[in-house]
Short mmCIF file of C-alpha atoms in Angstrom, two decimals:
data_model
loop_
_atom_site.label_atom_id
_atom_site.label_comp_id
_atom_site.label_asym_id
_atom_site.label_seq_id
_atom_site.Cartn_x
_atom_site.Cartn_y
_atom_site.Cartn_z
CA MET W 23 0.00 0.00 0.00
CA SER W 24 2.78 2.44 0.92
CA LEU W 25 4.17 2.06 -2.59
CA TYR W 26 0.92 3.34 -4.06
CA GLN W 27 0.99 6.15 -1.52
CA GLY W 28 4.47 6.98 -2.74
CA VAL W 29 3.25 7.15 -6.33
CA PHE W 30 0.37 9.33 -5.20
CA LYS W 31 2.62 11.77 -3.32
CA ARG W 32 5.13 11.92 -6.13
CA ASP W 33 2.47 12.66 -8.74
CA VAL W 34 0.84 15.36 -6.63
CA HIS W 35 4.24 17.01 -6.06
CA ILE W 36 5.05 16.95 -9.75
CA ALA W 37 1.64 18.30 -10.68
CA PHE W 38 2.05 21.29 -8.37
CA LYS W 39 5.52 21.96 -9.74
CA GLN W 40 4.03 22.38 -13.22
CA LYS W 41 1.66 25.20 -12.41
CA ALA W 42 1.32 26.38 -16.00
CA GLU W 43 0.05 22.97 -17.08
CA LEU W 44 -2.52 23.09 -14.31
CA LEU W 45 -3.73 26.59 -15.04
CA GLN W 46 -3.88 26.55 -18.82
CA PRO W 47 -6.86 24.17 -19.17
CA LEU W 48 -8.73 26.28 -16.60
CA MET W 49 -8.09 29.45 -18.55
CA PHE W 50 -9.16 27.63 -21.68
CA LEU W 51 -12.40 26.63 -19.95
CA LEU W 52 -13.02 30.22 -18.89
CA MET W 53 -12.39 31.53 -22.40
CA VAL W 54 -14.56 28.96 -24.17
CA VAL W 55 -17.45 29.85 -21.86
CA THR W 56 -16.82 33.55 -22.49
CA MET W 57 -17.17 33.05 -26.23
CA PHE W 58 -20.77 31.82 -26.00
CA PRO W 59 -22.46 35.01 -24.77
CA LEU W 60 -20.46 36.89 -27.40
CA GLY W 61 -21.23 34.44 -30.18
CA VAL W 62 -24.80 33.37 -29.42
CA SER W 63 -26.56 36.03 -27.42
CA PRO W 64 -25.96 37.91 -24.16
CA SER W 65 -29.66 37.76 -23.23
CA PRO W 66 -30.05 36.16 -19.78
CA ASP W 67 -32.85 33.82 -20.90
CA THR W 68 -30.86 32.39 -23.81
CA LEU W 69 -27.82 31.96 -21.62
CA GLN W 70 -29.83 30.13 -19.01
CA ARG W 71 -31.28 27.90 -21.73
CA ILE W 72 -27.92 26.93 -23.26
CA GLY W 73 -25.85 27.25 -20.08
CA PRO W 74 -25.76 23.61 -18.90
CA GLY W 75 -24.78 22.34 -22.33
CA VAL W 76 -22.15 25.04 -22.79
CA LEU W 77 -20.59 24.36 -19.40
CA TRP W 78 -20.43 20.63 -19.96
CA ILE W 79 -19.05 20.92 -23.48
CA ALA W 80 -16.43 23.39 -22.28
CA ALA W 81 -15.56 21.06 -19.40
CA ILE W 82 -15.13 18.11 -21.76
CA LEU W 83 -12.97 20.12 -24.17
CA SER W 84 -10.73 21.50 -21.48
CA SER W 85 -10.42 18.06 -19.87
CA LEU W 86 -9.21 16.76 -23.23
CA MET W 87 -6.49 19.42 -23.13
CA ALA W 88 -5.48 18.49 -19.61
CA MET W 89 -5.67 14.76 -20.13
CA GLU W 90 -2.74 14.41 -22.47
CA ARG W 91 -0.21 14.98 -19.72
CA MET W 92 -1.63 12.21 -17.52
CA PHE W 93 1.01 9.64 -18.51
CA ARG W 94 3.18 11.62 -20.94
CA ASP W 95 6.11 12.66 -18.74
CA ASP W 96 6.32 9.31 -16.99
CA PHE W 97 6.24 7.59 -20.35
CA GLN W 98 8.94 9.77 -21.88
CA ASP W 99 11.44 9.66 -19.02
CA GLY W 100 11.07 5.91 -18.58
CA THR W 101 9.31 5.94 -15.20
CA MET W 102 6.44 4.01 -16.74
CA GLU W 103 8.83 1.28 -17.80
CA GLN W 104 10.04 1.04 -14.22
CA TYR W 105 6.46 0.74 -13.01
CA VAL W 106 5.85 -2.10 -15.48
CA LEU W 107 9.00 -3.89 -14.31
CA SER W 108 8.50 -3.16 -10.61
CA GLY W 109 6.05 -6.04 -10.10
CA MET W 110 3.45 -3.70 -8.66
CA SER W 111 0.01 -3.98 -10.22
CA LEU W 112 -0.06 -1.67 -13.21
CA ALA W 113 -3.83 -1.39 -12.85
CA GLY W 114 -3.32 -0.14 -9.28
CA ILE W 115 -0.76 2.42 -10.38
CA SER W 116 -3.06 3.58 -13.19
CA ALA W 117 -5.90 3.99 -10.71
CA VAL W 118 -3.68 6.10 -8.47
CA LYS W 119 -2.54 8.23 -11.38
CA VAL W 120 -6.10 8.77 -12.60
CA CYS W 121 -7.09 9.74 -9.08
CA VAL W 122 -4.28 12.31 -8.88
CA HIS W 123 -5.19 13.63 -12.30
CA TRP W 124 -8.79 14.08 -11.23
CA LEU W 125 -7.77 15.85 -8.02
CA VAL W 126 -5.41 18.31 -9.64
CA SER W 127 -7.33 19.08 -12.81
CA PHE W 128 -11.00 18.77 -11.93
CA ILE W 129 -11.13 20.08 -8.36
CA PRO W 130 -9.93 23.50 -9.60
CA MET W 131 -12.64 23.27 -12.23
CA LEU W 132 -15.24 22.68 -9.54
CA VAL W 133 -13.85 25.68 -7.66
CA LEU W 134 -14.22 27.78 -10.79
CA SER W 135 -17.74 26.54 -11.52
CA PRO W 136 -19.71 29.11 -9.45
CA LEU W 137 -18.16 31.87 -11.51
CA LEU W 138 -19.06 30.13 -14.76
CA ALA W 139 -22.60 29.45 -13.51
CA MET W 140 -22.94 33.16 -12.78
CA PHE W 141 -21.65 34.07 -16.26
CA LEU W 142 -24.35 31.90 -17.81
CA ASN W 143 -27.09 33.09 -15.47
CA LEU W 144 -27.86 29.68 -13.94
CA THR W 145 -30.27 29.62 -11.01
CA PHE W 146 -29.17 28.24 -7.65
CA ASP W 147 -31.07 24.96 -8.20
CA MET W 148 -29.44 24.54 -11.57
CA TYR W 149 -26.05 25.19 -10.04
CA VAL W 150 -26.55 22.55 -7.38
CA ALA W 151 -27.53 20.03 -10.07
CA LEU W 152 -24.55 21.08 -12.18
CA LEU W 153 -22.20 20.60 -9.26
CA ALA W 154 -23.64 17.14 -8.59
CA THR W 155 -23.24 16.08 -12.23
CA LEU W 156 -19.69 17.47 -12.30
CA LEU W 157 -18.79 15.62 -9.10
CA LEU W 158 -20.04 12.32 -10.51
CA GLY W 159 -19.22 12.90 -14.16
CA THR W 160 -15.67 14.25 -14.12
CA PRO W 161 -14.14 11.11 -12.51
CA LEU W 162 -15.80 9.24 -15.38
CA LEU W 163 -14.09 11.58 -17.86
CA SER W 164 -10.73 10.87 -16.19
CA LEU W 165 -11.21 7.11 -16.09
CA ILE W 166 -12.44 6.61 -19.66
CA GLY W 167 -10.10 9.26 -20.98
CA ALA W 168 -7.11 7.53 -19.41
CA ILE W 169 -7.71 4.43 -21.58
CA ALA W 170 -7.34 6.48 -24.75
CA VAL W 171 -4.46 8.48 -23.27
CA GLY W 172 -2.70 5.22 -22.50
CA LEU W 173 -3.14 4.13 -26.10
CA THR W 174 -1.94 7.38 -27.67
CA VAL W 175 0.86 8.21 -25.22
CA GLY W 176 3.57 6.77 -27.44
CA LEU W 177 2.43 8.70 -30.50
CA GLN W 178 4.03 11.99 -31.41
CA LYS W 179 0.79 13.72 -32.36
CA GLY W 180 -1.81 12.50 -29.92
CA GLY W 181 -3.81 15.69 -29.37
CA VAL W 182 -6.53 15.75 -32.03
CA LEU W 183 -6.62 11.96 -32.21
CA LEU W 184 -7.43 11.85 -28.50
CA ALA W 185 -10.41 14.14 -29.04
CA LEU W 186 -11.53 12.07 -32.02
CA LEU W 187 -11.46 8.89 -29.94
CA LEU W 188 -13.06 10.28 -26.81
CA ILE W 189 -15.80 12.69 -27.86
CA PRO W 190 -18.15 9.95 -29.17
CA VAL W 191 -17.58 7.97 -25.98
CA PHE W 192 -18.43 10.97 -23.78
CA ILE W 193 -21.75 11.69 -25.50
CA PRO W 194 -24.00 9.69 -23.10
CA LEU W 195 -22.47 11.51 -20.14
CA LEU W 196 -23.13 14.85 -21.84
CA ILE W 197 -26.76 13.90 -22.50
CA PHE W 198 -27.50 12.76 -18.95
CA ALA W 199 -25.61 15.57 -17.26
CA THR W 200 -27.23 18.39 -19.22
CA SER W 201 -30.64 16.82 -18.88
CA ALA W 202 -30.18 16.66 -15.10
CA VAL W 203 -29.46 20.39 -15.02
CA ASP W 204 -32.40 21.09 -17.34
CA SER W 205 -34.69 19.13 -15.03
CA ALA W 206 -33.41 21.18 -12.12
CA ALA W 207 -34.28 24.33 -14.06
CA LEU W 208 -37.89 23.12 -14.31
CA GLN W 209 -37.94 22.18 -10.60
CA LEU W 210 -38.22 18.51 -11.53
CA PRO W 211 -36.37 15.73 -9.73
CA TYR W 212 -33.05 14.89 -11.36
CA TYR W 213 -32.03 11.85 -9.31
CA PRO W 214 -32.63 9.38 -12.19
CA GLN W 215 -30.00 11.09 -14.35
CA LEU W 216 -27.58 11.28 -11.42
CA ALA W 217 -28.19 7.61 -10.71
CA ILE W 218 -27.39 6.68 -14.31
CA ILE W 219 -24.19 8.75 -14.26
CA ALA W 220 -23.26 7.11 -10.96
CA ALA W 221 -23.91 3.68 -12.48
CA MET W 222 -21.65 4.48 -15.42
CA LEU W 223 -19.02 5.74 -12.99
CA LEU W 224 -19.14 2.51 -10.99
CA LEU W 225 -18.84 0.42 -14.15
CA ALA W 226 -15.87 2.49 -15.26
CA LEU W 227 -14.27 2.24 -11.82
CA ALA W 228 -14.48 -1.53 -11.99
CA ILE W 229 -13.19 -2.00 -15.52
CA ALA W 230 -11.17 1.06 -16.53
CA PRO W 231 -8.01 0.48 -14.40
CA PHE W 232 -7.44 -2.86 -16.13
CA ALA W 233 -8.11 -1.38 -19.56
CA ILE W 234 -5.70 1.48 -18.79
CA ALA W 235 -3.03 -0.99 -17.67
CA TYR W 236 -3.51 -3.00 -20.85
CA SER W 237 -3.28 0.07 -23.06
CA LEU W 238 -0.14 1.23 -21.29
CA ARG W 239 1.39 -2.18 -21.96
CA VAL W 240 0.39 -1.89 -25.64
CA SER W 241 2.07 1.51 -25.80
CA GLN W 242 5.11 0.13 -24.02
CA ASN W 243 5.15 -2.64 -26.64
CA MET Z 21 -13.86 -27.57 -29.01
CA TRP Z 22 -12.17 -24.61 -30.68
CA LYS Z 23 -9.33 -26.68 -32.05
CA TRP Z 24 -10.53 -26.48 -35.67
CA LEU Z 25 -10.33 -22.71 -35.42
CA HIS Z 26 -6.76 -22.41 -34.22
CA PRO Z 27 -4.90 -23.12 -37.47
CA TYR Z 28 -6.38 -19.90 -38.87
CA ALA Z 29 -4.23 -17.93 -36.49
CA LYS Z 30 -1.52 -18.56 -39.04
CA THR Z 31 -1.60 -15.99 -41.78
CA GLU Z 32 -1.09 -18.52 -44.56
CA ARG Z 33 -4.08 -20.62 -43.52
CA ALA Z 34 -6.21 -17.51 -43.07
CA TYR Z 35 -5.21 -16.37 -46.55
CA GLN Z 36 -6.15 -19.74 -48.02
CA LEU Z 37 -9.49 -19.61 -46.22
CA CYS Z 38 -10.16 -16.20 -47.77
CA VAL Z 39 -9.29 -17.52 -51.21
CA THR Z 40 -11.69 -20.45 -50.76
CA LEU Z 41 -14.54 -18.41 -49.32
CA GLN Z 42 -14.32 -15.44 -51.63
CA PRO Z 43 -16.05 -16.82 -54.78
CA TRP Z 44 -18.90 -18.24 -52.68
CA LEU Z 45 -19.36 -14.94 -50.88
CA TRP Z 46 -19.36 -12.98 -54.14
CA ALA Z 47 -21.80 -15.43 -55.70
CA GLY Z 48 -24.10 -15.29 -52.67
CA ALA Z 49 -23.95 -11.50 -52.62
CA GLY Z 50 -24.65 -11.28 -56.37
CA VAL Z 51 -27.62 -13.64 -56.34
CA ALA Z 52 -29.21 -12.36 -53.13
CA LEU Z 53 -28.76 -8.69 -53.98
CA PHE Z 54 -30.10 -9.20 -57.51
CA VAL Z 55 -33.16 -11.15 -56.39
CA GLY Z 56 -33.85 -9.05 -53.30
CA THR Z 57 -33.38 -5.68 -54.95
CA LEU Z 58 -35.35 -6.57 -58.09
CA TRP Z 59 -38.17 -8.09 -56.06
CA GLY Z 60 -38.18 -5.19 -53.64
CA LEU Z 61 -37.98 -2.40 -56.20
CA ALA Z 62 -40.17 -3.84 -58.94
CA PHE Z 63 -42.54 -6.50 -57.60
CA ALA Z 64 -43.24 -5.83 -53.93
CA PRO Z 65 -46.57 -4.02 -53.41
CA GLN Z 66 -46.70 -0.28 -52.84
CA ASP Z 67 -47.06 1.08 -49.36
CA TYR Z 68 -50.55 2.42 -48.73
CA GLN Z 69 -49.19 5.58 -47.17
CA GLN Z 70 -45.74 6.17 -48.58
CA GLY Z 71 -46.31 4.88 -52.12
CA ASP Z 72 -43.17 3.90 -53.96
CA SER Z 73 -40.78 5.88 -51.84
CA PHE Z 74 -40.86 3.25 -49.08
CA ARG Z 75 -38.77 1.02 -51.39
CA ILE Z 76 -35.58 2.64 -50.14
CA ILE Z 77 -36.13 0.38 -47.12
CA TYR Z 78 -34.47 -2.40 -49.13
CA ILE Z 79 -31.16 -0.57 -48.95
CA HIS Z 80 -31.65 1.43 -45.77
CA VAL Z 81 -32.57 -1.29 -43.29
CA PRO Z 82 -29.96 -3.92 -44.31
CA SER Z 83 -27.16 -1.35 -44.26
CA ALA Z 84 -28.29 0.00 -40.89
CA ILE Z 85 -28.56 -3.45 -39.31
CA LEU Z 86 -25.24 -4.58 -40.70
CA SER Z 87 -23.43 -1.35 -39.79
CA MET Z 88 -24.04 -2.38 -36.19
CA GLY Z 89 -23.43 -6.05 -36.90
CA THR Z 90 -20.07 -5.28 -38.43
CA TYR Z 91 -19.06 -3.23 -35.40
CA VAL Z 92 -19.93 -6.11 -33.11
CA ALA Z 93 -18.00 -8.50 -35.40
CA MET Z 94 -15.02 -6.13 -35.14
CA ALA Z 95 -15.25 -6.14 -31.38
CA VAL Z 96 -15.44 -9.95 -31.33
CA ALA Z 97 -12.36 -10.10 -33.55
CA ALA Z 98 -10.58 -7.67 -31.21
CA LEU Z 99 -11.49 -9.81 -28.20
CA VAL Z 100 -10.29 -12.97 -29.94
CA GLY Z 101 -7.05 -11.21 -30.80
CA MET Z 102 -6.61 -10.08 -27.23
CA VAL Z 103 -7.39 -13.42 -25.62
CA TRP Z 104 -5.56 -15.79 -27.96
CA GLN Z 105 -2.96 -13.33 -29.27
CA TRP Z 106 -3.94 -13.87 -32.88
CA ARG Z 107 -2.52 -11.44 -35.39
CA THR Z 108 -5.04 -12.54 -38.01
CA ALA Z 109 -7.89 -11.53 -35.69
CA TYR Z 110 -6.57 -7.97 -35.50
CA MET Z 111 -6.03 -8.00 -39.25
CA SER Z 112 -9.63 -9.05 -39.92
CA MET Z 113 -10.82 -6.44 -37.45
CA ILE Z 114 -9.11 -3.69 -39.37
CA ALA Z 115 -10.23 -5.23 -42.67
CA MET Z 116 -13.82 -4.86 -41.49
CA ALA Z 117 -13.55 -1.31 -40.14
CA PRO Z 118 -13.82 0.73 -43.36
CA VAL Z 119 -16.49 -1.64 -44.74
CA GLY Z 120 -18.59 -1.06 -41.64
CA ALA Z 121 -17.99 2.68 -41.81
CA VAL Z 122 -19.24 2.72 -45.42
CA MET Z 123 -22.33 0.72 -44.39
CA THR Z 124 -23.00 3.28 -41.67
CA PHE Z 125 -22.64 6.04 -44.20
CA ILE Z 126 -25.02 4.31 -46.63
CA ALA Z 127 -27.57 3.93 -43.84
CA LEU Z 128 -27.28 7.62 -42.96
CA PHE Z 129 -27.40 8.72 -46.60
CA THR Z 130 -30.42 6.62 -47.57
CA GLY Z 131 -32.05 7.64 -44.30
CA ALA Z 132 -31.62 11.31 -45.22
CA ALA Z 133 -32.99 10.68 -48.70
CA TRP Z 134 -35.98 8.92 -47.16
CA GLY Z 135 -36.46 11.51 -44.45
CA LYS Z 136 -36.77 14.42 -46.86
CA PRO Z 137 -40.09 13.34 -48.47
CA MET Z 138 -41.49 11.68 -45.32
CA TRP Z 139 -40.51 13.98 -42.47
CA GLY Z 140 -39.78 17.06 -44.59
CA ALA Z 141 -36.17 17.31 -43.44
CA TRP Z 142 -32.87 15.79 -44.50
CA TRP Z 143 -31.69 15.54 -40.97
CA VAL Z 144 -33.37 15.64 -37.59
CA TRP Z 145 -31.66 15.10 -34.25
CA ASP Z 146 -33.58 11.95 -33.58
CA ALA Z 147 -32.33 9.13 -31.40
CA ARG Z 148 -31.65 6.53 -34.07
CA LEU Z 149 -30.08 8.98 -36.49
CA THR Z 150 -27.87 10.34 -33.76
CA SER Z 151 -26.73 6.96 -32.53
CA GLU Z 152 -25.97 5.90 -36.11
CA LEU Z 153 -23.92 9.09 -36.54
CA ILE Z 154 -22.03 8.36 -33.33
CA LEU Z 155 -21.43 4.83 -34.58
CA LEU Z 156 -19.80 6.40 -37.65
CA PHE Z 157 -17.58 8.46 -35.32
CA LEU Z 158 -16.61 5.31 -33.41
CA TYR Z 159 -15.58 3.68 -36.70
CA PHE Z 160 -13.55 6.80 -37.56
CA GLY Z 161 -11.85 6.61 -34.18
CA VAL Z 162 -10.79 2.98 -34.66
CA ILE Z 163 -9.54 3.63 -38.21
CA ALA Z 164 -7.69 6.80 -37.19
CA LEU Z 165 -6.04 5.12 -34.21
CA TYR Z 166 -4.91 2.22 -36.39
CA GLY Z 167 -3.49 4.63 -38.94
CA ALA Z 168 -1.59 6.61 -36.32
CA PHE Z 169 0.82 3.81 -35.41
CA GLU Z 170 3.89 2.90 -37.45
CA ASP Z 171 4.05 -0.59 -35.99
CA LYS Z 172 0.91 -2.32 -37.28
CA GLN Z 173 1.08 -5.07 -34.65
CA GLN Z 174 0.77 -2.45 -31.94
CA ALA Z 175 -1.76 -0.53 -34.02
CA GLY Z 176 -4.05 -3.55 -34.14
CA LYS Z 177 -3.93 -4.00 -30.38
CA ALA Z 178 -4.61 -0.32 -29.72
CA ALA Z 179 -7.48 -0.15 -32.21
CA GLY Z 180 -8.84 -3.34 -30.64
CA VAL Z 181 -9.03 -1.70 -27.20
CA MET Z 182 -10.89 1.24 -28.71
CA ALA Z 183 -13.29 -1.07 -30.58
CA LEU Z 184 -14.08 -2.83 -27.29
CA VAL Z 185 -14.60 0.45 -25.44
CA GLY Z 186 -16.97 1.40 -28.25
CA VAL Z 187 -18.93 -1.83 -28.07
CA VAL Z 188 -19.47 -1.43 -24.34
CA ASN Z 189 -20.64 2.07 -25.10
CA ILE Z 190 -22.99 1.28 -27.99
CA PRO Z 191 -25.94 0.16 -25.84
CA ILE Z 192 -25.38 3.09 -23.49
CA ILE Z 193 -25.34 5.51 -26.41
CA HIS Z 194 -28.38 3.80 -27.89
CA TYR Z 195 -30.49 4.10 -24.75
CA SER Z 196 -29.25 7.55 -23.86
CA VAL Z 197 -30.24 9.07 -27.18
CA GLU Z 198 -33.46 7.04 -27.24
CA TRP Z 199 -34.41 8.61 -23.98
CA TRP Z 200 -33.25 12.01 -25.16
CA ASN Z 201 -35.29 12.38 -28.34
CA THR Z 202 -37.30 10.03 -30.56
CA LEU Z 203 -39.02 10.55 -33.89
CA HIS Z 204 -37.94 7.50 -35.88
CA GLN Z 205 -40.48 4.70 -36.09
CA GLY Z 206 -40.06 1.67 -33.89
CA ALA Z 207 -38.46 -1.60 -34.95
CA THR Z 208 -40.36 -3.28 -37.77
CA ILE Z 209 -38.80 -6.64 -38.49
CA SER Z 210 -37.13 -7.62 -35.24
CA LYS Z 211 -40.44 -8.84 -33.83
CA PHE Z 212 -40.45 -12.06 -35.76
CA ASP Z 213 -43.53 -13.72 -34.30
CA ASN Z 214 -45.70 -10.76 -35.23
CA PRO Z 215 -43.90 -8.57 -37.75
CA SER Z 216 -45.59 -5.26 -38.51
CA ILE Z 217 -44.67 -5.55 -42.18
CA ALA Z 218 -46.55 -7.51 -44.87
CA PRO Z 219 -44.83 -10.82 -45.76
CA GLU Z 220 -44.55 -9.93 -49.47
CA MET Z 221 -42.62 -6.82 -48.41
CA LEU Z 222 -40.63 -8.66 -45.75
CA TRP Z 223 -39.18 -11.41 -47.93
CA PRO Z 224 -37.18 -9.21 -50.32
CA LEU Z 225 -35.94 -7.28 -47.30
CA LEU Z 226 -34.62 -10.44 -45.64
CA ILE Z 227 -33.03 -11.58 -48.90
CA ASN Z 228 -31.33 -8.20 -49.28
CA LEU Z 229 -30.17 -8.39 -45.68
CA LEU Z 230 -28.51 -11.69 -46.51
CA GLY Z 231 -27.09 -10.18 -49.71
CA PHE Z 232 -25.57 -7.25 -47.82
CA ALA Z 233 -24.07 -9.67 -45.29
CA PHE Z 234 -22.47 -11.72 -48.08
CA PHE Z 235 -21.25 -8.53 -49.73
CA ILE Z 236 -19.61 -7.32 -46.52
CA GLY Z 237 -18.04 -10.74 -46.12
CA ALA Z 238 -16.71 -10.69 -49.68
CA VAL Z 239 -15.20 -7.20 -49.40
CA THR Z 240 -13.73 -8.11 -46.02
CA THR Z 241 -11.99 -11.19 -47.43
CA VAL Z 242 -10.51 -9.08 -50.24
CA ARG Z 243 -9.26 -6.53 -47.75
CA LEU Z 244 -7.98 -9.21 -45.40
CA ARG Z 245 -6.02 -10.84 -48.21
CA ASN Z 246 -4.45 -7.48 -49.03
CA GLU Z 247 -3.67 -6.84 -45.39
CA ILE Z 248 -2.04 -10.26 -44.97
CA VAL Z 249 0.07 -9.90 -48.11
CA LEU Z 250 1.17 -6.39 -47.13
CA ARG Z 251 2.09 -7.36 -43.60
CA GLU Z 252 3.76 -10.68 -44.48
CA MET Z 253 5.70 -9.47 -47.51
CA HIS Z 254 8.93 -10.92 -46.18
CA ARG Z 255 7.53 -14.45 -45.79
CA PRO Z 256 8.59 -17.07 -48.36
CA TRP Z 257 5.00 -18.16 -49.08
CA VAL Z 258 3.96 -14.62 -49.96
CA GLN Z 259 7.00 -14.21 -52.20
CA ALA Z 260 6.25 -17.53 -53.92
CA LEU Z 261 2.65 -16.37 -54.40
CA ALA Z 262 3.81 -13.08 -55.89
CA LYS Z 263 6.15 -14.87 -58.31
CA LYS Z 264 3.33 -17.17 -59.38
CA GLN Z 265 1.07 -14.19 -59.99
CA VAL Z 266 3.73 -12.41 -62.06
CA LYS Z 267 4.32 -15.53 -64.17
CA GLY Z 268 0.60 -15.99 -64.65
CA ALA Z 269 0.29 -12.43 -65.92
CA GLN Z 270 3.06 -12.77 -68.51
#
């Protein structure tokens, strides 16, 4: 167990040493959201109507930006090879790394979310629903995303390819998350949507670490 | 039980199997497509509501069903490759990918052409249309990932993982969009005990479905043969084959 703790501590330390890499996806998120009132309409009603979708799409896009670095440095400097050879479970290490990635890239996003909700004129009920979907949905983004990141980590140009692979896979999450926030806007219960997202999260938690480990081995060749 | 299957893990045996199967598949595709299409387009009765324009069903439904069937076949091939470490399984997976993508495109295209006179729009964001479009994206993802790797062995494994992630996701996508928005009519021919389509309309459809399946099989064997020859160029049997071909041409 202490070995996994060591990996955890090391990854958190490294993440906080690379502040630019942490902040850039957040700024990207902020700027994407800013473009919508300018491009669509600044009217509060329109913004409230499109807000949940805009926030979730922006969150998915910025998470795609942040995701690439999940395994990249470890892969390039050979740390990943050491992990594979160390005899520790690669699935366990992947789970730890995904966890760290979620903590350092999505928690700041959650912190930023009240500001974004205010920009898009969401009501308090909608914001609560949004926060719930983000809390359940973003770990799912990290887990599923990590499979594709593991596959593309050895490629020189992974960026657009990663988006191409992941966007179709994220569509159900987008549908359920935005519909939960829409239900909240109409004062309807949104537990069914949250329950489905939670179910998908549990499925991913059970399967994804092994898939990530397998894809890292494929990349390692 | 699976012993008879194992020799086909060798590329040479798989190649020979393709050579044997190919004429039968082409013949089956030719006969079934000819009979089914002619029957469907010329002899099946008109629809009481849609008139003649319903006849596009004979292309639309088989391609739509088999676009999904091909994806599942790809995922099965990927799983076989992963479990038994067969290179030929990955090769057949990637041989199927563009064929399936084209089927998906045909389904979308004929659907749009059918939707315009019936619904008054080329495209609506309906559940089935959307999930078919996402299926096309999943195919693109697998093909793009395979193309991105230099080492085709590794490429097959990586694309296989993505195909499996997609196949887990297909039912989720299907139900999510179903729940999100539905305009498309319900399933017509899957309820076999009590189909909501007249038998004289159903028969040509089933024959065309078979024809499309044969056609996909035939194109896949051609592509698989190409893939095997390209990947195994250094093997003596491929070189002997190439020499024979050159001599035959002279």
